[in-house]
Short mmCIF file of N, CA and C in Angstrom, two decimals:
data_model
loop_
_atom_site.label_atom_id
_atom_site.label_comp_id
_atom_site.label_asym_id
_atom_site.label_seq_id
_atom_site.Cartn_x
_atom_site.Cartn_y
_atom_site.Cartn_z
N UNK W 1 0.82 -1.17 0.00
CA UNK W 1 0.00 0.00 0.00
C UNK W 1 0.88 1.25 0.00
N UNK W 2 1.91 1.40 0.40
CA UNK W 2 2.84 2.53 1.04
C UNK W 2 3.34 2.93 -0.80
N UNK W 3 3.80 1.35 -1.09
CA UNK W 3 4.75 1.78 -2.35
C UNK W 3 4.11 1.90 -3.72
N UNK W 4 2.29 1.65 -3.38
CA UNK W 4 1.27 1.93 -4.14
C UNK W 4 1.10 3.61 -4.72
N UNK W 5 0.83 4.16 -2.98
CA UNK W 5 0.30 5.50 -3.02
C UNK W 5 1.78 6.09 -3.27
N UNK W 6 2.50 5.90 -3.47
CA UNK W 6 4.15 6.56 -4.10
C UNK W 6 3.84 6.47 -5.27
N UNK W 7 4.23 5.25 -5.75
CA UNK W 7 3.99 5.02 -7.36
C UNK W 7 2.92 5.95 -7.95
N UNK W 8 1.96 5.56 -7.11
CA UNK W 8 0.57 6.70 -8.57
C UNK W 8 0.29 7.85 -8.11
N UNK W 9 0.65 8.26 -6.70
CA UNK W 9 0.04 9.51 -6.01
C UNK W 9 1.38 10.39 -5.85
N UNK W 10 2.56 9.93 -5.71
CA UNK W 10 3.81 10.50 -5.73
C UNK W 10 3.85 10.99 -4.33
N UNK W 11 3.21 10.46 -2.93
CA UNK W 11 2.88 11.10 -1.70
C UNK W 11 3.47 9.88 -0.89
N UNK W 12 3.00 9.93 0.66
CA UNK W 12 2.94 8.88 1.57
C UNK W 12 2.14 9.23 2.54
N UNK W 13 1.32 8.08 2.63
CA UNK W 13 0.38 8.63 3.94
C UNK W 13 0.72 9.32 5.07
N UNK W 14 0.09 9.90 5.40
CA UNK W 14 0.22 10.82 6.90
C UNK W 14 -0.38 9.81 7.83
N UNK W 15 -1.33 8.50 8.24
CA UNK W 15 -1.50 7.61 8.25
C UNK W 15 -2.75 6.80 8.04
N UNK W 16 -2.33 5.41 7.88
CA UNK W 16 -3.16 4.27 7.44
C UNK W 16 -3.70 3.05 8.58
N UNK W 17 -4.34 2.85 8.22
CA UNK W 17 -4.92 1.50 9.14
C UNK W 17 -5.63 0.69 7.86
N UNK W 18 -5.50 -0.67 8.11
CA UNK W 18 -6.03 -1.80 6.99
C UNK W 18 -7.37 -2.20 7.93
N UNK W 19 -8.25 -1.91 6.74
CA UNK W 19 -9.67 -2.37 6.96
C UNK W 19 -10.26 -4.06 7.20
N UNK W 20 -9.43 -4.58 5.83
CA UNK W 20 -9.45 -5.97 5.83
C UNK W 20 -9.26 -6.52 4.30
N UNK W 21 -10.04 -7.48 3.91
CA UNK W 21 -9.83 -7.83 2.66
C UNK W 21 -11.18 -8.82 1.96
N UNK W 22 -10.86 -8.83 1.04
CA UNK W 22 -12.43 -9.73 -0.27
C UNK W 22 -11.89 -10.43 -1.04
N UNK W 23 -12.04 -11.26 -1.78
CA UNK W 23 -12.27 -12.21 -2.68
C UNK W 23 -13.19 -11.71 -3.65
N UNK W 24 -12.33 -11.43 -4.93
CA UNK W 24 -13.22 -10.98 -6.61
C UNK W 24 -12.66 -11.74 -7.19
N UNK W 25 -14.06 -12.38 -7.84
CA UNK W 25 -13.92 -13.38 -9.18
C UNK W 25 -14.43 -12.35 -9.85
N UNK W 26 -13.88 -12.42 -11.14
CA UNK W 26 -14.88 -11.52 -12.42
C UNK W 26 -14.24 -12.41 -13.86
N UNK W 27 -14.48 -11.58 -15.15
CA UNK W 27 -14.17 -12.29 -16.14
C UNK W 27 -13.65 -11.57 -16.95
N UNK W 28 -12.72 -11.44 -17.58
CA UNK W 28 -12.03 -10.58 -18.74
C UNK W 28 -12.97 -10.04 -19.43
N UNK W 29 -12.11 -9.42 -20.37
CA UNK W 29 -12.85 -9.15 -21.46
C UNK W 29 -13.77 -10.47 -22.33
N UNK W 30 -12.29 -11.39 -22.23
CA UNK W 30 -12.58 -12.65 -23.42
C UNK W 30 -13.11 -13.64 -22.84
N UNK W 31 -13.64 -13.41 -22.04
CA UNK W 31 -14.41 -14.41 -20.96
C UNK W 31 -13.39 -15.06 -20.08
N UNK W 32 -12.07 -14.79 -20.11
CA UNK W 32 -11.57 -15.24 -18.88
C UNK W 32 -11.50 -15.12 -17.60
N UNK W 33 -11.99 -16.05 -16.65
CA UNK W 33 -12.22 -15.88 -14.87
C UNK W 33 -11.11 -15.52 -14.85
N UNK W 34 -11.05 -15.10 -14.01
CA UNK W 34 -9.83 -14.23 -12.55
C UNK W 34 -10.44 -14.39 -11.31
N UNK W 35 -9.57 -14.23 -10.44
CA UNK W 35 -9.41 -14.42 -8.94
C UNK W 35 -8.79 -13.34 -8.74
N UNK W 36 -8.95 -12.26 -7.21
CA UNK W 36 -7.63 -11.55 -6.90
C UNK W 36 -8.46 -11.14 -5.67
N UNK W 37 -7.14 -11.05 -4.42
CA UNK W 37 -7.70 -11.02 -3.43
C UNK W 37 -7.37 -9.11 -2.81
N UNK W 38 -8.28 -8.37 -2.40
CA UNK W 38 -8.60 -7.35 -2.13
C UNK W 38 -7.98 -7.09 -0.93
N UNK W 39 -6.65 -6.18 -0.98
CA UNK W 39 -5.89 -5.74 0.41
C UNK W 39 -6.44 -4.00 0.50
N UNK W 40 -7.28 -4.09 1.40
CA UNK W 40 -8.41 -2.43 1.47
C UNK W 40 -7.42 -1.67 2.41
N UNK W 41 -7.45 -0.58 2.25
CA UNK W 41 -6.43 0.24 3.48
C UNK W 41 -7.52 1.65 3.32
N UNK W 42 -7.37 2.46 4.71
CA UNK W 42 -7.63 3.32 4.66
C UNK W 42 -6.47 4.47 4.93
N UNK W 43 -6.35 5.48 4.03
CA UNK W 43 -5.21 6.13 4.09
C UNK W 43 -5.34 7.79 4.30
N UNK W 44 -4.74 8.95 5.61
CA UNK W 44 -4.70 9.92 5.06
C UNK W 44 -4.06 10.59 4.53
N UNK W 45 -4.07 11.10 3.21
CA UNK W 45 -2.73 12.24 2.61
C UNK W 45 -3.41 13.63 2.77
N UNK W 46 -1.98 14.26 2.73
CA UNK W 46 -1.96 15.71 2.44
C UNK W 46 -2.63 15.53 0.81
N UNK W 47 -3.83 17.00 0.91
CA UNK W 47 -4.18 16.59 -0.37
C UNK W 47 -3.08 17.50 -1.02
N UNK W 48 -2.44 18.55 -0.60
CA UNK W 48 -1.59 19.08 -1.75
C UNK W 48 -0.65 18.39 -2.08
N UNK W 49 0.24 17.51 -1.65
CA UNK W 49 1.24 16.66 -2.10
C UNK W 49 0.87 16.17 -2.87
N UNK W 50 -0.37 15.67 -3.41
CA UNK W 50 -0.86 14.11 -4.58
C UNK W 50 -0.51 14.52 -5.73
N UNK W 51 -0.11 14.17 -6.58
CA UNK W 51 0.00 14.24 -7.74
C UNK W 51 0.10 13.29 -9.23
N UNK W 52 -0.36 13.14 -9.97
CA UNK W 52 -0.76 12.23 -10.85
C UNK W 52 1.13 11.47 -11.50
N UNK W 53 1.20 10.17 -11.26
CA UNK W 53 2.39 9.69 -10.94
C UNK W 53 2.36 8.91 -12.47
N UNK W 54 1.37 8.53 -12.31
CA UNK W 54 0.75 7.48 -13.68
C UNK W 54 0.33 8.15 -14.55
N UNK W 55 0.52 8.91 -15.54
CA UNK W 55 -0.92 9.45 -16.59
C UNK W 55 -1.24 8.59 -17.46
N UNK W 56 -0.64 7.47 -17.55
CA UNK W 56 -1.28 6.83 -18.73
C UNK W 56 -2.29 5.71 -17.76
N UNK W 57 -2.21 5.55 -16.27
CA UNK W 57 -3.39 5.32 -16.02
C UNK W 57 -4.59 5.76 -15.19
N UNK W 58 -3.84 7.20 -15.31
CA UNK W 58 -4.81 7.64 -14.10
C UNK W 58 -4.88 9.21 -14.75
N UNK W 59 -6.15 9.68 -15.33
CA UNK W 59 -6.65 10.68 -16.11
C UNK W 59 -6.78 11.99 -15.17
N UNK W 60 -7.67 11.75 -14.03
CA UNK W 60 -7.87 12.94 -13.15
C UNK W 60 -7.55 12.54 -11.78
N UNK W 61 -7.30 13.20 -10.75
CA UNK W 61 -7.37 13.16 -9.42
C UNK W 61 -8.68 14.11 -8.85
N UNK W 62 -9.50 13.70 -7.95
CA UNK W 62 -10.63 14.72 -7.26
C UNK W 62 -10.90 14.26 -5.73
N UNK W 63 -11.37 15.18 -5.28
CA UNK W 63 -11.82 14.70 -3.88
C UNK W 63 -13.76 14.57 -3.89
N UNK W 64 -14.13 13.69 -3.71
CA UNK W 64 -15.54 13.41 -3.16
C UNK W 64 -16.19 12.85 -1.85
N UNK W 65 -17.44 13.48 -2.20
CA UNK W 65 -17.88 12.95 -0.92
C UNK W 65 -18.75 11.62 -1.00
N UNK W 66 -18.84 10.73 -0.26
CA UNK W 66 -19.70 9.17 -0.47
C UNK W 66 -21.19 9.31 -1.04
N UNK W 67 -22.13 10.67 -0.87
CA UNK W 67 -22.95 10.88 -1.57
C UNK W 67 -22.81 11.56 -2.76
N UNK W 68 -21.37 11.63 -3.05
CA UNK W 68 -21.76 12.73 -4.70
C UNK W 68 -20.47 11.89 -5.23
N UNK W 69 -20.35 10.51 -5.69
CA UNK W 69 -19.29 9.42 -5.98
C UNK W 69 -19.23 10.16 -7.57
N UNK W 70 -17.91 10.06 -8.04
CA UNK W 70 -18.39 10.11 -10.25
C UNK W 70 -18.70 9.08 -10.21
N UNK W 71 -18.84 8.40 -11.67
CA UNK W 71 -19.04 7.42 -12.25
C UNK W 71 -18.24 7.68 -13.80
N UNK W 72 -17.68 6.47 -14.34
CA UNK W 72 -17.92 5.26 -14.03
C UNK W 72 -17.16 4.79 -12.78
N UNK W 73 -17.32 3.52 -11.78
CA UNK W 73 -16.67 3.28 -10.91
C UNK W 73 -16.33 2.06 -10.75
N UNK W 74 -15.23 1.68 -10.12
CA UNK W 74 -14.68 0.24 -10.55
C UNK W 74 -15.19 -0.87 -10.32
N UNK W 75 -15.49 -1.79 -10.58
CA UNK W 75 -16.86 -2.56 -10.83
C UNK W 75 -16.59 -3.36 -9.40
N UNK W 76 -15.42 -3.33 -8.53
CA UNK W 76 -15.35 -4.07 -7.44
C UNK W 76 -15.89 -2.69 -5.78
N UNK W 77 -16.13 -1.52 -6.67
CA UNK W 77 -16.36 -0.42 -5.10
C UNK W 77 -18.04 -1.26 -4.69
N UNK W 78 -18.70 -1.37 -4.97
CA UNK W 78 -20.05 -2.14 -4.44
C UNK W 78 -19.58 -3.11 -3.16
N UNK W 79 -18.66 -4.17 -3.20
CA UNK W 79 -18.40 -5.15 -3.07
C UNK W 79 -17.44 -4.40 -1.91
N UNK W 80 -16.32 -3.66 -1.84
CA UNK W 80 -15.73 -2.65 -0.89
C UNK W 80 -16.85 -1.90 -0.10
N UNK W 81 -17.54 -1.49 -0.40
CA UNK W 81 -18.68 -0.51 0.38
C UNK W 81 -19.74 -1.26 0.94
N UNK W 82 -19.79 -2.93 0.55
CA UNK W 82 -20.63 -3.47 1.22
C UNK W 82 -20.38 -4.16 2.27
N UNK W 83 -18.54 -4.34 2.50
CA UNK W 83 -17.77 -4.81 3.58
C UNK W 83 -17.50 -3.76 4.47
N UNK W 84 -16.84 -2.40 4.14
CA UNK W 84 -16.08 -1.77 4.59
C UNK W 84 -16.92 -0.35 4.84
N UNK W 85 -17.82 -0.34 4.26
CA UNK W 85 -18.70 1.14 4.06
C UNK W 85 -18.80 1.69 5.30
N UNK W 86 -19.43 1.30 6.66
CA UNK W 86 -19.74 1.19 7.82
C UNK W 86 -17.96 1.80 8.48
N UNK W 87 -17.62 1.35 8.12
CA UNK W 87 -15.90 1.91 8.87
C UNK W 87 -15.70 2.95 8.01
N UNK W 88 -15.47 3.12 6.55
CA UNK W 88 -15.49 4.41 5.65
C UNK W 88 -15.87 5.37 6.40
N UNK W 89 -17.63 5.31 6.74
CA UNK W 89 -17.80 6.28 7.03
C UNK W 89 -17.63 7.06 8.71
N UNK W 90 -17.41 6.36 9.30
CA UNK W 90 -17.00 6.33 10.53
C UNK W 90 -15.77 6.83 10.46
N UNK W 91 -14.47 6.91 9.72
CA UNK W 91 -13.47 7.42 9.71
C UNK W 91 -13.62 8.76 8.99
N UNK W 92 -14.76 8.63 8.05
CA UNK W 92 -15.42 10.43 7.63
C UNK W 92 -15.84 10.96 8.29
N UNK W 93 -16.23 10.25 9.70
CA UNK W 93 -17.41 11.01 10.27
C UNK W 93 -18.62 11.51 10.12
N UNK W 94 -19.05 10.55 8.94
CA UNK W 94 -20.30 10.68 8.11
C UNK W 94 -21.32 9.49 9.14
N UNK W 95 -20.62 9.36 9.96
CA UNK W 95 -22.03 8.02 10.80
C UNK W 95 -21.83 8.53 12.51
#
């Protein structure tokens, strides 16, 4: 997670605690299954430090709030928010 948010955010948390983890099966494009197991962290950064590390995979950076999400969104956040949502927001202070 540490050498994650370096790589694409060019930052390091100010700090983290790990939520837990999931199990996603999904299917390729070409119909191939996958497996991959979900290491969730919750992290705080300075938002001025972030900066786009990746551009060829990461288009914009924004801050939102859990009721005003963009879209499209990664087809595994349902599946995160249906484990972890309850602590999310508790660390927002949204509960």
């Amino acid at each position: 997670m540490l050498r994650e948010i370096k790589e694409e955010y060019g930052t390091k948390p100010i700090s983290y605690s790990f939520l837990g983890y999931f199990d996603s099966f999904r299917q390729t494009d070409d119909g191939q299954p996958t497996h991959w197991v979900a290491l969730c962290f919750a992290a705080l950064v300075d938002a001025d430090s972030i900066k786009i590390n990746e551009p060829d995979m990461i288009d914009e950076i924004g801050w939102f709030s859990l009721d005003n999400l963009p879209t499209p969104m990664h087809s595994q956040f349902p599946n995160f928010m249906n484990r972890f949502g309850k602590q999310i927001k508790i660390l927002l202070k949204e509960e």
